[in-house]
Coordinates of C-alpha atoms in Angstrom, one line a residue:
X1 CA 0.0 0.0 0.0
X2 CA 1.2 3.5 -0.9
X3 CA 1.0 6.4 1.6
X4 CA 1.4 10.0 0.5
X5 CA 4.1 11.3 2.8
X6 CA 3.2 14.9 1.9
X7 CA 0.3 14.8 4.3
X8 CA 2.2 13.4 7.3
X9 CA 3.0 15.9 9.9
X10 CA 6.4 15.3 11.4
X11 CA 6.3 18.3 13.7
X12 CA 7.7 17.9 17.2
X13 CA 5.5 17.7 20.3
X14 CA 8.0 19.9 22.3
X15 CA 5.7 22.9 22.0
X16 CA 2.9 21.0 23.7
X17 CA 5.0 19.5 26.5
X18 CA 4.7 21.2 29.9
X19 CA 7.6 20.8 32.3
X20 CA 6.2 19.4 35.6
X21 CA 6.9 21.3 38.8
X22 CA 9.9 19.7 40.6
X23 CA 9.2 19.3 44.3
X24 CA 12.4 19.4 46.2
X25 CA 12.5 17.4 49.4
X26 CA 12.7 19.7 52.4
X27 CA 16.1 19.7 54.0
X28 CA 16.1 17.8 57.3
X29 CA 16.5 20.0 60.3
X30 CA 19.5 18.7 62.1
X31 CA 20.2 20.6 65.3
X32 CA 23.2 20.4 67.5
X33 CA 22.3 18.5 70.6
X34 CA 23.9 19.6 73.8
X35 CA 25.5 17.0 76.1
X36 CA 24.0 18.0 79.5
X37 CA 25.7 15.3 81.4
X38 CA 29.1 16.8 80.7
X39 CA 28.3 20.5 80.0
X40 CA 26.5 21.1 83.3
X41 CA 27.9 21.0 86.8
X42 CA 26.2 18.8 89.4
X43 CA 24.3 21.8 90.9
X44 CA 23.3 23.1 87.5
X45 CA 22.2 19.7 86.4
X46 CA 20.0 19.2 89.5
X47 CA 18.4 22.6 89.1
X48 CA 17.3 21.8 85.5
X49 CA 16.3 18.1 85.8
X50 CA 15.5 17.7 89.5
X51 CA 17.6 14.6 89.8
X52 CA 21.3 14.1 90.1
X53 CA 23.5 12.6 87.4
X54 CA 23.9 9.4 89.4
X55 CA 20.1 9.0 89.8
X56 CA 19.6 9.6 86.1
X57 CA 22.1 7.0 85.2
X58 CA 20.5 4.5 87.6
X59 CA 17.0 5.2 86.1
X60 CA 18.4 4.8 82.6
X61 CA 19.9 1.5 83.5
X62 CA 16.6 0.2 84.8
X63 CA 14.5 1.2 81.7
X64 CA 17.1 1.1 79.0
X65 CA 15.8 -2.1 77.3
X66 CA 12.4 -0.5 76.8
X67 CA 13.5 2.9 75.4
X68 CA 16.8 2.4 73.6
X69 CA 16.8 2.7 69.8
X70 CA 17.0 -0.3 67.6
X71 CA 20.1 1.1 65.9
X72 CA 22.0 4.3 66.4
X73 CA 21.4 5.6 62.8
X74 CA 19.9 8.9 61.5
X75 CA 20.9 10.7 64.7
X76 CA 18.7 8.5 66.9
X77 CA 18.3 9.6 70.5
X78 CA 20.2 7.6 73.0
X79 CA 18.5 6.2 76.1
X80 CA 20.1 8.9 78.3
X81 CA 19.0 11.7 76.0
X82 CA 15.4 10.4 76.1
X83 CA 15.4 10.3 79.9
X84 CA 16.8 13.8 80.1
X85 CA 14.2 15.2 77.7
X86 CA 11.4 13.6 79.8
X87 CA 12.9 14.9 83.0
X88 CA 13.0 18.4 81.6
X89 CA 9.4 18.1 80.7
X90 CA 8.4 17.0 84.2
X91 CA 10.7 19.6 85.8
X92 CA 9.2 22.5 84.0
X93 CA 5.7 21.5 83.0
X94 CA 6.4 23.4 79.8
X95 CA 5.3 23.0 76.2
X96 CA 6.8 20.1 74.3
X97 CA 8.2 22.4 71.6
X98 CA 10.2 24.2 74.3
X99 CA 11.5 21.0 75.8
X100 CA 12.4 19.9 72.3
X101 CA 14.3 23.0 71.6
X102 CA 16.2 22.6 74.8
X103 CA 17.3 19.1 73.7
X104 CA 17.8 19.9 70.0
X105 CA 14.9 17.8 68.6
X106 CA 11.6 18.4 66.9
X107 CA 8.3 18.7 68.9
X108 CA 6.9 15.4 67.4
X109 CA 10.0 13.5 68.5
X110 CA 9.7 15.1 72.0
X111 CA 6.1 14.0 72.3
X112 CA 6.9 10.4 71.3
X113 CA 9.9 10.3 73.6
X114 CA 8.0 11.6 76.7
X115 CA 5.2 8.9 76.1
X116 CA 7.8 6.1 75.7
X117 CA 9.8 7.0 78.8
X118 CA 6.8 7.7 81.0
X119 CA 5.4 4.3 80.1
X120 CA 8.7 2.6 80.9
X121 CA 8.9 4.3 84.3
X122 CA 5.3 3.3 85.0
X123 CA 6.2 -0.3 84.4
X124 CA 8.6 -0.1 87.4
X125 CA 5.6 0.2 89.7
X126 CA 5.8 -3.4 91.0
X127 CA 9.3 -2.8 92.2
X128 CA 8.6 0.2 94.3
X129 CA 4.9 0.3 95.2
X130 CA 4.0 -2.0 98.2
X131 CA 2.7 -1.7 101.7
X132 CA 5.1 -2.4 104.6
X133 CA 4.9 -5.8 106.2
X134 CA 6.8 -7.7 108.9
X135 CA 9.6 -5.8 110.5
X136 CA 9.2 -3.0 108.1
X137 CA 5.6 -2.4 109.2
X138 CA 6.8 -2.3 112.9
X139 CA 9.4 0.3 112.0
X140 CA 6.8 2.4 110.1
X141 CA 4.4 2.3 113.1
X142 CA 7.2 3.5 115.4
X143 CA 8.1 6.4 113.1
X144 CA 4.5 7.5 112.8
X145 CA 4.2 7.3 116.6
X146 CA 7.2 9.5 117.0
X147 CA 5.5 12.2 114.9
X148 CA 2.2 12.6 116.7
X149 CA 1.9 9.9 119.3
X150 CA -0.7 8.1 117.3
X151 CA -0.3 4.3 117.6
X152 CA -0.5 1.4 115.1
X153 CA -0.5 3.7 112.0
X154 CA 0.8 1.9 108.8
X155 CA -0.1 4.7 106.3
X156 CA -1.8 8.0 105.8
X157 CA -4.2 8.5 102.9
X158 CA -5.4 11.5 100.9
X159 CA -6.2 12.6 97.4
X160 CA -4.9 15.5 95.3
X161 CA -6.0 17.0 92.0
X162 CA -3.6 17.2 89.1
X163 CA -4.7 19.6 86.4
X164 CA -5.1 18.3 82.9
X165 CA -6.4 19.5 79.5
X166 CA -9.9 18.6 78.5
X167 CA -9.7 14.9 77.6
X168 CA -12.6 15.2 75.1
X169 CA -14.6 12.1 74.2
X170 CA -18.1 11.3 75.3
X171 CA -17.7 12.1 79.0
X172 CA -15.2 15.0 79.5
X173 CA -17.2 16.4 82.4
X174 CA -16.2 13.4 84.5
X175 CA -12.9 15.1 84.8
X176 CA -14.2 18.5 85.9
X177 CA -13.7 18.9 89.6
X178 CA -15.6 21.1 92.1
X179 CA -13.2 24.0 91.3
X180 CA -14.4 23.9 87.7
X181 CA -11.2 22.8 86.0
X182 CA -10.3 19.4 84.5
X183 CA -8.2 17.2 86.7
X184 CA -7.3 13.7 87.7
X185 CA -8.0 12.9 91.4
X186 CA -5.0 10.9 92.6
X187 CA -5.2 8.8 95.7
X188 CA -2.0 8.2 97.6
X189 CA -1.1 6.2 100.7
X190 CA 2.0 7.8 102.1
X191 CA 4.7 6.8 104.7
X192 CA 6.4 8.7 107.5
X193 CA 9.4 9.6 105.3
X194 CA 7.4 10.9 102.4
X195 CA 7.3 7.5 100.6
X196 CA 4.4 6.3 98.5
X197 CA 3.0 2.9 99.5
X198 CA 0.0 2.9 97.1
X199 CA -1.3 5.1 94.3
X200 CA -4.5 5.2 92.2
X201 CA -4.5 7.5 89.1
X202 CA -7.5 6.4 87.0
X203 CA -10.3 8.6 88.4
X204 CA -11.6 11.9 87.1
X205 CA -11.7 15.1 89.2
X206 CA -15.4 14.8 89.9
X207 CA -15.0 11.6 91.8
X208 CA -15.2 11.8 95.6
X209 CA -12.3 10.6 97.7
X210 CA -14.4 7.9 99.4
X211 CA -15.6 6.5 96.1
X212 CA -12.0 6.1 94.9
X213 CA -11.0 4.4 98.2
X214 CA -14.0 2.0 98.1
X215 CA -13.0 0.8 94.6
X216 CA -9.3 0.5 95.3
X217 CA -7.4 -2.7 96.0
X218 CA -5.9 -1.2 99.2
X219 CA -9.5 -0.9 100.7
X220 CA -10.2 -4.6 100.1
X221 CA -6.8 -5.6 101.7
X222 CA -7.7 -3.7 104.8
X223 CA -11.2 -5.2 104.8
X224 CA -9.6 -8.6 104.7
X225 CA -7.4 -7.8 107.7
X226 CA -4.0 -8.1 106.0
X227 CA -2.3 -5.5 108.1
X228 CA -2.6 -7.0 111.6
X229 CA -4.8 -4.3 113.1
X230 CA -2.9 -1.4 111.5
X231 CA -4.6 2.0 111.0
X232 CA -5.0 4.3 108.0
X233 CA -5.3 8.0 108.8
X234 CA -7.6 10.1 106.6
X235 CA -9.3 13.5 106.6
X236 CA -13.0 14.3 107.1
X237 CA -13.7 13.2 103.5
X238 CA -13.4 9.6 104.5
X239 CA -15.7 7.3 106.4
X240 CA -14.7 6.2 109.9
X241 CA -14.1 2.5 109.9
X242 CA -12.4 -0.1 112.1
X243 CA -9.1 0.5 110.2
X244 CA -9.7 4.1 109.1
X245 CA -9.3 6.9 111.7
X246 CA -10.6 10.3 110.8
X247 CA -11.1 13.6 112.7
X248 CA -14.1 13.9 115.0
X249 CA -16.2 16.8 116.1
X250 CA -14.3 17.5 119.3
X251 CA -16.5 18.1 122.3
X252 CA -14.2 17.0 125.1
X253 CA -10.5 17.6 125.9
X254 CA -9.7 14.0 125.0
X255 CA -11.3 14.3 121.6
X256 CA -9.4 17.5 121.0
X257 CA -6.1 15.7 121.8
X258 CA -7.1 12.9 119.5
X259 CA -7.7 15.4 116.6
X260 CA -4.4 17.1 117.3
X261 CA -2.5 13.8 117.2
X262 CA -4.2 12.7 114.0
X263 CA -3.6 16.0 112.2
X264 CA 0.1 16.0 113.1
X265 CA 0.6 12.4 112.0
X266 CA -1.4 12.7 108.8
X267 CA 0.5 15.9 107.8
X268 CA 3.2 13.7 106.1
X269 CA 0.9 13.0 103.1
X270 CA 0.2 16.7 102.7
X271 CA 3.9 17.5 102.8
X272 CA 4.4 14.7 100.2
X273 CA 2.1 16.4 97.8
X274 CA 3.6 19.8 98.4
X275 CA 7.2 18.5 97.9
X276 CA 6.4 16.7 94.7
X277 CA 4.4 19.6 93.2
X278 CA 7.1 22.0 94.1
X279 CA 9.9 19.8 92.7
X280 CA 8.0 18.9 89.5
X281 CA 5.8 21.9 88.5
X282 CA 4.0 19.8 85.8
X283 CA 2.0 18.3 88.7
X284 CA 0.9 21.8 89.8
X285 CA 0.6 23.8 86.6
X286 CA -1.0 21.0 84.6
X287 CA -0.2 18.2 82.1
X288 CA -0.4 19.5 78.6
X289 CA -1.0 16.2 76.9
X290 CA -4.5 15.2 76.1
X291 CA -4.1 11.4 75.8
X292 CA -5.5 9.8 79.0
X293 CA -3.1 6.9 79.0
X294 CA -0.1 9.1 78.9
X295 CA -1.4 11.2 81.8
X296 CA -1.6 8.1 84.0
X297 CA 1.9 7.1 83.1
X298 CA 3.2 10.6 83.9
X299 CA 1.5 10.5 87.3
X300 CA 3.1 7.2 88.1
X301 CA 6.4 9.0 87.8
X302 CA 5.8 9.9 91.5
X303 CA 6.6 6.4 92.6
X304 CA 10.2 6.6 91.4
X305 CA 10.9 10.1 92.7
X306 CA 9.4 9.3 96.2
X307 CA 10.5 5.8 96.8
X308 CA 14.1 5.6 95.3
X309 CA 16.6 6.5 98.0
X310 CA 19.1 9.3 97.1
X311 CA 22.5 8.3 95.8
X312 CA 25.3 8.4 98.3
X313 CA 27.3 10.9 96.1
X314 CA 24.4 13.3 95.8
X315 CA 25.9 16.8 96.1
X316 CA 22.5 18.2 97.0
X317 CA 21.7 15.6 99.6
X318 CA 22.8 17.6 102.7
X319 CA 21.1 20.7 101.4
X320 CA 17.8 18.9 100.8
X321 CA 18.0 17.2 104.2
X322 CA 18.4 20.6 105.8
X323 CA 15.4 21.9 103.9
X324 CA 13.3 18.9 105.0
X325 CA 14.3 19.6 108.6
X326 CA 13.2 23.2 108.3
X327 CA 9.9 22.1 106.8
X328 CA 9.3 19.8 109.7
X329 CA 10.0 22.5 112.1
X330 CA 7.6 24.8 110.3
X331 CA 4.9 22.2 110.3
X332 CA 5.2 21.9 114.1
X333 CA 4.5 25.6 114.3
X334 CA 1.3 25.5 112.2
X335 CA -1.9 23.8 113.2
X336 CA -5.1 24.1 111.1
X337 CA -8.3 24.2 113.2
X338 CA -11.7 23.3 111.7
X339 CA -13.8 24.4 114.7
X340 CA -16.6 26.9 114.8
X341 CA -15.5 30.6 114.3
X342 CA -16.0 31.3 118.0
X343 CA -13.0 29.3 119.2
X344 CA -12.9 28.3 122.9
X345 CA -10.1 29.6 125.1
X346 CA -9.2 26.1 126.0
X347 CA -8.4 25.3 122.4
X348 CA -6.1 28.3 122.3
X349 CA -4.3 27.1 125.5
X350 CA -3.8 23.7 123.9
X351 CA -2.3 25.3 120.8
X352 CA 0.1 27.4 122.9
X353 CA 1.2 24.2 124.6
X354 CA 1.9 22.5 121.3
X355 CA 3.7 25.5 119.8
X356 CA 5.8 26.1 122.9
X357 CA 4.5 29.7 123.3
X358 CA 5.7 30.8 119.8
X359 CA 3.7 33.4 117.9
X360 CA 2.0 32.1 114.8
X361 CA -1.1 32.6 112.7
X362 CA -3.8 30.0 113.3
X363 CA -6.6 29.7 110.8
X364 CA -10.0 29.2 112.4
X365 CA -12.3 29.0 109.3
X366 CA -13.2 32.6 108.7
X367 CA -10.7 34.6 110.8
X368 CA -7.1 34.7 111.9
X369 CA -6.1 34.7 115.5
X370 CA -2.6 35.5 116.7
X371 CA -1.4 33.5 119.7
X372 CA 0.6 35.3 122.3

């Protein structure tokens, strides 16, 4: 077959070709990561991370298998760097982007790291959370007795609210407490030396303290008589039971002395909350992570801080011991009365006896009285 080649168009298609837009890959942001373990002195390190270098290395050794990278490629974070980033977040209660800038990493990496390390620390709970038994229980009873002359005390119980962001979901109002902000109501059973013997972190801020206790495992253990007649000391938010001692409406001198002894002994759990929230402001200012599971893991960080003994080479140990001693002396000079506004003179005389004649402000509900 013959084709007439004069009618064939051999023109090029170059004129109709459109050059596609070339999308260049964004250059990876590689920041210089500071080495805080070597760049900071012991005192500077403790001020920024709230733990000593020895304590950080001990913690890293315990959770290293859970947090270490599979391979040290692409500038992967080491186990120590992950722990330091998480400690910085706990110690400041700041935004993740700020903590990431402090450690030289991106905000998304900081979020994943905090979640991973917090979960690994929470898994240490069985090693540190337990009620005293045997000879240890006898020693605990003696220490509590030395504080306020209250016998057979094996623990003091109280709840505290830790502010969180709105968790969202179907029932966010479960987490709104009586002060109208979202929180987790954390139940803690404390010891005489500011230890934590038991902790419950799964209840929203609207839940009453007694409800949390009734549903807890520690309640059933006391109901079954596992602690050989030992007492728990609680505040007026708890129900008085055979093993739970709470304040009474004092009408006699003996009942007043009972209340004074109970308040002084139970004060250790209040100090425990104060020390932890002062040391780790994230517990006071609020947790800026919306995932509920991560919030529970962060709260279980308390168990490590409170129950692990300080290292023998702790440069801040003597200083902190002196601060604790000063706090104990201050506690002995402050007594909170929950009586009627018209306080009886006998109550003031008792306070003078307790305070050794020192001048102090005593809060009696709606007014301040100065003892002289």
